[in-house]
Amino acid sequence: MARRCELTGKDVLAGHNVSHANNKTKRVFRPNLQTVSLASDALGRTFRLRISMNALRTVDHIGGLDAFLLKARDEGLSDKALRLKREIKKRARVMASA
């Protein structure tokens, strides 16, 4: 399982620990990933996604999973999130035409 957020694409970064004597040793910065269940209003069910807590705050701020996915660019999304986005768009088109 990759250490990558399914919604934002946030990934592991590399850097240095720097001591007071300016000695540098390699280290990694890992995103704070958690498995959460998010509800989709358009599809009427919940989905389990492995996302960063920063992404969870953004989802809450924007107004839910549906609004976040409709606004998000496709490059950062995982395959699972892209499928969800397509389903939500399809459902939104059906609702608009009805």
Short mmCIF file of N, CA, C and O in Angstrom, two decimals:
data_model
loop_
_atom_site.label_atom_id
_atom_site.label_comp_id
_atom_site.label_asym_id
_atom_site.label_seq_id
_atom_site.Cartn_x
_atom_site.Cartn_y
_atom_site.Cartn_z
N MET A 1 0.84 -1.18 0.00
CA MET A 1 0.00 0.00 0.00
C MET A 1 0.89 1.25 0.00
O MET A 1 1.78 1.39 0.83
N ALA A 2 0.69 2.11 -0.96
CA ALA A 2 1.53 3.29 -1.10
C ALA A 2 1.19 4.32 -0.02
O ALA A 2 0.04 4.43 0.40
N ARG A 3 2.19 5.06 0.39
CA ARG A 3 1.98 6.14 1.35
C ARG A 3 1.61 7.39 0.57
O ARG A 3 2.42 8.32 0.43
N ARG A 4 0.39 7.41 0.05
CA ARG A 4 -0.06 8.50 -0.80
C ARG A 4 -1.54 8.77 -0.53
O ARG A 4 -2.33 7.85 -0.45
N CYS A 5 -1.89 10.04 -0.41
CA CYS A 5 -3.28 10.43 -0.18
C CYS A 5 -4.08 10.18 -1.45
O CYS A 5 -3.66 10.55 -2.55
N GLU A 6 -5.26 9.57 -1.31
CA GLU A 6 -6.08 9.25 -2.49
C GLU A 6 -6.77 10.46 -3.08
O GLU A 6 -7.18 10.43 -4.23
N LEU A 7 -6.92 11.53 -2.31
CA LEU A 7 -7.63 12.71 -2.81
C LEU A 7 -6.71 13.83 -3.26
O LEU A 7 -6.99 14.49 -4.25
N THR A 8 -5.61 14.05 -2.55
CA THR A 8 -4.74 15.17 -2.91
C THR A 8 -3.46 14.74 -3.58
O THR A 8 -2.76 15.57 -4.17
N GLY A 9 -3.08 13.46 -3.48
CA GLY A 9 -1.84 12.99 -4.06
C GLY A 9 -0.63 13.30 -3.20
O GLY A 9 0.51 13.12 -3.63
N LYS A 10 -0.86 13.79 -1.98
CA LYS A 10 0.25 14.12 -1.08
C LYS A 10 1.05 12.85 -0.84
O LYS A 10 0.50 11.80 -0.55
N ASP A 11 2.39 12.96 -0.95
CA ASP A 11 3.27 11.80 -0.97
C ASP A 11 4.41 11.99 0.03
O ASP A 11 4.55 13.05 0.63
N VAL A 12 5.25 10.96 0.17
CA VAL A 12 6.41 11.03 1.05
C VAL A 12 7.44 11.99 0.46
O VAL A 12 7.69 12.00 -0.75
N LEU A 13 8.03 12.83 1.33
CA LEU A 13 9.10 13.74 0.92
C LEU A 13 10.38 13.36 1.64
O LEU A 13 10.34 12.82 2.74
N ALA A 14 11.53 13.65 1.03
CA ALA A 14 12.83 13.37 1.66
C ALA A 14 13.48 14.68 2.05
O ALA A 14 13.26 15.71 1.41
N GLY A 15 14.29 14.61 3.11
CA GLY A 15 14.99 15.80 3.56
C GLY A 15 16.12 15.42 4.49
O GLY A 15 16.61 14.29 4.46
N HIS A 16 16.53 16.38 5.32
CA HIS A 16 17.63 16.16 6.25
C HIS A 16 17.22 16.52 7.66
O HIS A 16 16.47 17.47 7.87
N ASN A 17 17.75 15.75 8.65
CA ASN A 17 17.80 16.24 10.02
C ASN A 17 19.07 17.07 10.09
O ASN A 17 20.13 16.63 9.64
N VAL A 18 18.98 18.27 10.63
CA VAL A 18 20.15 19.13 10.73
C VAL A 18 20.44 19.39 12.19
O VAL A 18 19.61 19.96 12.91
N SER A 19 21.61 18.98 12.64
CA SER A 19 21.99 19.15 14.04
C SER A 19 22.50 20.57 14.29
O SER A 19 22.70 21.35 13.35
N HIS A 20 22.74 20.88 15.55
CA HIS A 20 23.28 22.19 15.91
C HIS A 20 24.65 22.40 15.26
O HIS A 20 25.00 23.54 14.91
N ALA A 21 25.40 21.31 15.09
CA ALA A 21 26.71 21.38 14.45
C ALA A 21 26.61 21.35 12.93
O ALA A 21 27.62 21.23 12.23
N ASN A 22 25.40 21.44 12.42
CA ASN A 22 25.10 21.45 10.98
C ASN A 22 25.44 20.13 10.30
O ASN A 22 25.74 20.09 9.11
N ASN A 23 25.41 19.01 11.06
CA ASN A 23 25.53 17.69 10.46
C ASN A 23 24.18 17.33 9.86
O ASN A 23 23.14 17.53 10.50
N LYS A 24 24.20 16.76 8.66
CA LYS A 24 22.95 16.43 7.99
C LYS A 24 22.82 14.92 7.84
O LYS A 24 23.73 14.27 7.36
N THR A 25 21.69 14.38 8.26
CA THR A 25 21.38 12.96 8.06
C THR A 25 20.04 12.87 7.36
O THR A 25 19.15 13.68 7.60
N LYS A 26 19.91 11.87 6.50
CA LYS A 26 18.69 11.70 5.73
C LYS A 26 17.50 11.38 6.62
O LYS A 26 17.63 10.68 7.62
N ARG A 27 16.32 11.87 6.22
CA ARG A 27 15.08 11.52 6.90
C ARG A 27 13.93 11.63 5.90
O ARG A 27 14.12 12.16 4.81
N VAL A 28 12.77 11.11 6.27
CA VAL A 28 11.60 11.21 5.40
C VAL A 28 10.48 11.92 6.15
O VAL A 28 10.34 11.81 7.36
N PHE A 29 9.69 12.66 5.39
CA PHE A 29 8.50 13.33 5.90
C PHE A 29 7.31 12.57 5.33
O PHE A 29 7.07 12.59 4.13
N ARG A 30 6.57 11.88 6.20
CA ARG A 30 5.42 11.09 5.75
C ARG A 30 4.13 11.86 5.99
O ARG A 30 3.97 12.50 7.03
N PRO A 31 3.18 11.78 5.07
CA PRO A 31 1.89 12.43 5.30
C PRO A 31 1.11 11.68 6.38
O PRO A 31 1.28 10.47 6.56
N ASN A 32 0.26 12.40 7.10
CA ASN A 32 -0.55 11.81 8.15
C ASN A 32 -1.77 11.15 7.51
O ASN A 32 -2.82 11.76 7.37
N LEU A 33 -1.61 9.89 7.08
CA LEU A 33 -2.68 9.18 6.39
C LEU A 33 -3.53 8.38 7.37
O LEU A 33 -3.00 7.73 8.27
N GLN A 34 -4.83 8.44 7.17
CA GLN A 34 -5.78 7.66 7.96
C GLN A 34 -6.82 7.10 7.01
O GLN A 34 -7.12 7.69 5.97
N THR A 35 -7.37 5.96 7.37
CA THR A 35 -8.47 5.38 6.59
C THR A 35 -9.77 5.89 7.18
O THR A 35 -10.05 5.66 8.36
N VAL A 36 -10.54 6.60 6.38
CA VAL A 36 -11.79 7.18 6.85
C VAL A 36 -12.93 6.80 5.91
O VAL A 36 -12.71 6.46 4.75
N SER A 37 -14.14 6.84 6.43
CA SER A 37 -15.34 6.62 5.63
C SER A 37 -15.96 7.98 5.35
O SER A 37 -16.28 8.71 6.29
N LEU A 38 -16.13 8.30 4.08
CA LEU A 38 -16.74 9.57 3.70
C LEU A 38 -18.04 9.28 2.96
O LEU A 38 -18.10 8.38 2.11
N ALA A 39 -19.08 10.05 3.27
CA ALA A 39 -20.39 9.84 2.67
C ALA A 39 -20.54 10.69 1.41
O ALA A 39 -20.15 11.86 1.39
N SER A 40 -21.10 10.08 0.38
CA SER A 40 -21.43 10.80 -0.84
C SER A 40 -22.93 11.05 -0.84
O SER A 40 -23.73 10.12 -0.78
N ASP A 41 -23.32 12.33 -0.91
CA ASP A 41 -24.74 12.68 -0.92
C ASP A 41 -25.39 12.26 -2.24
O ASP A 41 -26.51 11.78 -2.27
N ALA A 42 -24.67 12.45 -3.34
CA ALA A 42 -25.23 12.15 -4.66
C ALA A 42 -25.47 10.66 -4.85
O ALA A 42 -26.48 10.25 -5.42
N LEU A 43 -24.53 9.84 -4.36
CA LEU A 43 -24.63 8.39 -4.57
C LEU A 43 -25.35 7.69 -3.42
O LEU A 43 -25.74 6.54 -3.54
N GLY A 44 -25.50 8.38 -2.29
CA GLY A 44 -26.26 7.83 -1.17
C GLY A 44 -25.56 6.69 -0.43
O GLY A 44 -26.23 5.84 0.15
N ARG A 45 -24.25 6.68 -0.42
CA ARG A 45 -23.52 5.65 0.33
C ARG A 45 -22.16 6.17 0.78
O ARG A 45 -21.76 7.27 0.39
N THR A 46 -21.47 5.38 1.59
CA THR A 46 -20.18 5.81 2.11
C THR A 46 -19.05 5.06 1.39
O THR A 46 -19.25 3.94 0.89
N PHE A 47 -17.88 5.67 1.39
CA PHE A 47 -16.71 5.09 0.76
C PHE A 47 -15.54 5.19 1.71
O PHE A 47 -15.35 6.21 2.36
N ARG A 48 -14.74 4.12 1.78
CA ARG A 48 -13.54 4.12 2.61
C ARG A 48 -12.36 4.56 1.76
O ARG A 48 -12.07 3.95 0.72
N LEU A 49 -11.69 5.62 2.20
CA LEU A 49 -10.55 6.16 1.48
C LEU A 49 -9.40 6.36 2.45
O LEU A 49 -9.60 6.63 3.63
N ARG A 50 -8.18 6.23 1.95
CA ARG A 50 -6.99 6.49 2.76
C ARG A 50 -6.49 7.88 2.38
O ARG A 50 -5.91 8.08 1.31
N ILE A 51 -6.78 8.85 3.25
CA ILE A 51 -6.48 10.25 2.93
C ILE A 51 -5.67 10.89 4.05
O ILE A 51 -5.65 10.41 5.17
N SER A 52 -5.03 12.00 3.72
CA SER A 52 -4.29 12.76 4.73
C SER A 52 -5.30 13.57 5.55
O SER A 52 -6.38 13.91 5.08
N MET A 53 -4.92 13.88 6.76
CA MET A 53 -5.81 14.66 7.61
C MET A 53 -5.96 16.08 7.08
O MET A 53 -7.01 16.70 7.27
N ASN A 54 -4.98 16.58 6.37
CA ASN A 54 -5.11 17.87 5.71
C ASN A 54 -6.21 17.80 4.65
O ASN A 54 -7.02 18.73 4.53
N ALA A 55 -6.29 16.71 3.92
CA ALA A 55 -7.34 16.54 2.91
C ALA A 55 -8.71 16.44 3.56
O ALA A 55 -9.70 16.97 3.04
N LEU A 56 -8.79 15.79 4.73
CA LEU A 56 -10.06 15.67 5.43
C LEU A 56 -10.57 17.06 5.84
O LEU A 56 -11.76 17.36 5.70
N ARG A 57 -9.68 17.91 6.33
CA ARG A 57 -10.07 19.27 6.69
C ARG A 57 -10.56 20.03 5.46
O ARG A 57 -11.53 20.78 5.52
N THR A 58 -9.90 19.81 4.33
CA THR A 58 -10.29 20.49 3.09
C THR A 58 -11.66 20.00 2.62
O THR A 58 -12.49 20.80 2.19
N VAL A 59 -11.90 18.70 2.72
CA VAL A 59 -13.20 18.14 2.33
C VAL A 59 -14.30 18.76 3.19
O VAL A 59 -15.35 19.17 2.68
N ASP A 60 -14.07 18.86 4.49
CA ASP A 60 -15.06 19.47 5.39
C ASP A 60 -15.27 20.94 5.04
O ASP A 60 -16.40 21.43 5.04
N HIS A 61 -14.20 21.64 4.74
CA HIS A 61 -14.28 23.07 4.44
C HIS A 61 -15.06 23.33 3.14
O HIS A 61 -15.87 24.26 3.07
N ILE A 62 -14.82 22.51 2.13
CA ILE A 62 -15.46 22.70 0.82
C ILE A 62 -16.93 22.30 0.86
O ILE A 62 -17.74 22.86 0.14
N GLY A 63 -17.28 21.35 1.72
CA GLY A 63 -18.70 21.00 1.83
C GLY A 63 -19.01 19.55 1.53
O GLY A 63 -20.11 19.24 1.10
N GLY A 64 -18.06 18.66 1.70
CA GLY A 64 -18.33 17.24 1.52
C GLY A 64 -17.54 16.63 0.38
O GLY A 64 -16.88 17.32 -0.40
N LEU A 65 -17.62 15.31 0.32
CA LEU A 65 -16.86 14.54 -0.66
C LEU A 65 -17.25 14.90 -2.09
O LEU A 65 -16.39 15.08 -2.96
N ASP A 66 -18.55 15.04 -2.35
CA ASP A 66 -19.01 15.33 -3.72
C ASP A 66 -18.46 16.67 -4.21
O ASP A 66 -17.93 16.76 -5.32
N ALA A 67 -18.59 17.70 -3.40
CA ALA A 67 -18.11 19.03 -3.80
C ALA A 67 -16.60 19.01 -4.00
O ALA A 67 -16.09 19.63 -4.95
N PHE A 68 -15.88 18.31 -3.12
CA PHE A 68 -14.42 18.25 -3.25
C PHE A 68 -14.02 17.58 -4.56
O PHE A 68 -13.18 18.09 -5.29
N LEU A 69 -14.62 16.43 -4.86
CA LEU A 69 -14.24 15.69 -6.07
C LEU A 69 -14.60 16.45 -7.34
O LEU A 69 -13.84 16.43 -8.31
N LEU A 70 -15.73 17.14 -7.34
CA LEU A 70 -16.11 17.90 -8.53
C LEU A 70 -15.15 19.06 -8.79
O LEU A 70 -14.93 19.45 -9.93
N LYS A 71 -14.56 19.60 -7.71
CA LYS A 71 -13.62 20.71 -7.84
C LYS A 71 -12.20 20.25 -8.13
O LYS A 71 -11.40 20.99 -8.70
N ALA A 72 -11.85 19.02 -7.72
CA ALA A 72 -10.46 18.55 -7.75
C ALA A 72 -10.00 18.27 -9.18
O ALA A 72 -10.78 17.85 -10.04
N ARG A 73 -8.70 18.52 -9.42
CA ARG A 73 -8.10 18.16 -10.70
C ARG A 73 -7.80 16.67 -10.71
O ARG A 73 -7.51 16.07 -9.69
N ASP A 74 -7.84 16.06 -11.88
CA ASP A 74 -7.70 14.61 -12.00
C ASP A 74 -6.28 14.12 -11.70
O ASP A 74 -6.11 12.97 -11.33
N GLU A 75 -5.27 14.97 -11.84
CA GLU A 75 -3.88 14.51 -11.68
C GLU A 75 -3.59 13.99 -10.29
O GLU A 75 -2.84 13.04 -10.12
N GLY A 76 -4.14 14.61 -9.25
CA GLY A 76 -3.83 14.21 -7.88
C GLY A 76 -4.67 13.05 -7.36
O GLY A 76 -4.33 12.45 -6.34
N LEU A 77 -5.74 12.73 -8.05
CA LEU A 77 -6.67 11.71 -7.56
C LEU A 77 -6.20 10.30 -7.89
O LEU A 77 -5.60 10.06 -8.93
N SER A 78 -6.52 9.36 -6.99
CA SER A 78 -6.21 7.95 -7.24
C SER A 78 -7.24 7.39 -8.22
O SER A 78 -8.24 8.04 -8.55
N ASP A 79 -7.03 6.16 -8.67
CA ASP A 79 -7.97 5.51 -9.59
C ASP A 79 -9.34 5.38 -8.95
O ASP A 79 -10.37 5.60 -9.59
N LYS A 80 -9.36 5.01 -7.68
CA LYS A 80 -10.62 4.86 -6.95
C LYS A 80 -11.37 6.19 -6.88
O LYS A 80 -12.58 6.26 -7.11
N ALA A 81 -10.65 7.26 -6.58
CA ALA A 81 -11.27 8.59 -6.48
C ALA A 81 -11.75 9.07 -7.85
O ALA A 81 -12.79 9.72 -7.95
N LEU A 82 -11.01 8.75 -8.91
CA LEU A 82 -11.45 9.13 -10.26
C LEU A 82 -12.75 8.42 -10.64
O LEU A 82 -13.64 9.03 -11.26
N ARG A 83 -12.86 7.14 -10.28
CA ARG A 83 -14.11 6.41 -10.55
C ARG A 83 -15.28 7.05 -9.81
O ARG A 83 -16.36 7.22 -10.37
N LEU A 84 -15.04 7.42 -8.55
CA LEU A 84 -16.07 8.10 -7.76
C LEU A 84 -16.48 9.41 -8.41
O LEU A 84 -17.67 9.73 -8.49
N LYS A 85 -15.50 10.17 -8.85
CA LYS A 85 -15.78 11.46 -9.49
C LYS A 85 -16.65 11.27 -10.73
O LYS A 85 -17.60 12.02 -10.94
N ARG A 86 -16.33 10.28 -11.54
CA ARG A 86 -17.13 10.01 -12.74
C ARG A 86 -18.56 9.63 -12.39
O ARG A 86 -19.52 10.09 -13.02
N GLU A 87 -18.73 8.78 -11.36
CA GLU A 87 -20.08 8.38 -10.92
C GLU A 87 -20.87 9.58 -10.43
O GLU A 87 -22.05 9.72 -10.75
N ILE A 88 -20.22 10.45 -9.67
CA ILE A 88 -20.91 11.63 -9.12
C ILE A 88 -21.30 12.58 -10.25
O ILE A 88 -22.42 13.12 -10.26
N LYS A 89 -20.41 12.78 -11.24
CA LYS A 89 -20.74 13.63 -12.38
C LYS A 89 -21.92 13.07 -13.16
O LYS A 89 -22.82 13.80 -13.58
N LYS A 90 -21.90 11.75 -13.36
CA LYS A 90 -22.98 11.09 -14.10
C LYS A 90 -24.32 11.28 -13.37
O LYS A 90 -25.33 11.61 -13.97
N ARG A 91 -24.30 11.08 -12.05
CA ARG A 91 -25.51 11.24 -11.24
C ARG A 91 -25.99 12.69 -11.26
O ARG A 91 -27.19 12.95 -11.33
N ALA A 92 -25.06 13.65 -11.25
CA ALA A 92 -25.42 15.06 -11.27
C ALA A 92 -26.09 15.41 -12.61
O ALA A 92 -27.07 16.18 -12.65
N ARG A 93 -25.59 14.84 -13.72
CA ARG A 93 -26.20 15.08 -15.03
C ARG A 93 -27.61 14.51 -15.09
O ARG A 93 -28.52 15.13 -15.64
N VAL A 94 -27.81 13.31 -14.52
CA VAL A 94 -29.13 12.67 -14.51
C VAL A 94 -30.11 13.52 -13.71
O VAL A 94 -31.23 13.74 -14.12
N MET A 95 -29.65 14.00 -12.55
CA MET A 95 -30.52 14.82 -11.69
C MET A 95 -30.86 16.16 -12.37
O MET A 95 -31.96 16.65 -12.24
N ALA A 96 -29.90 16.74 -13.09
CA ALA A 96 -30.13 18.02 -13.74
C ALA A 96 -31.12 17.89 -14.91
O ALA A 96 -31.91 18.78 -15.16
N SER A 97 -31.06 16.78 -15.62
CA SER A 97 -31.94 16.59 -16.76
C SER A 97 -33.36 16.17 -16.35
O SER A 97 -34.30 16.34 -17.11
N ALA A 98 -33.50 15.66 -15.12
CA ALA A 98 -34.83 15.20 -14.66
C ALA A 98 -35.72 16.32 -14.20
O ALA A 98 -35.44 17.42 -14.07
#
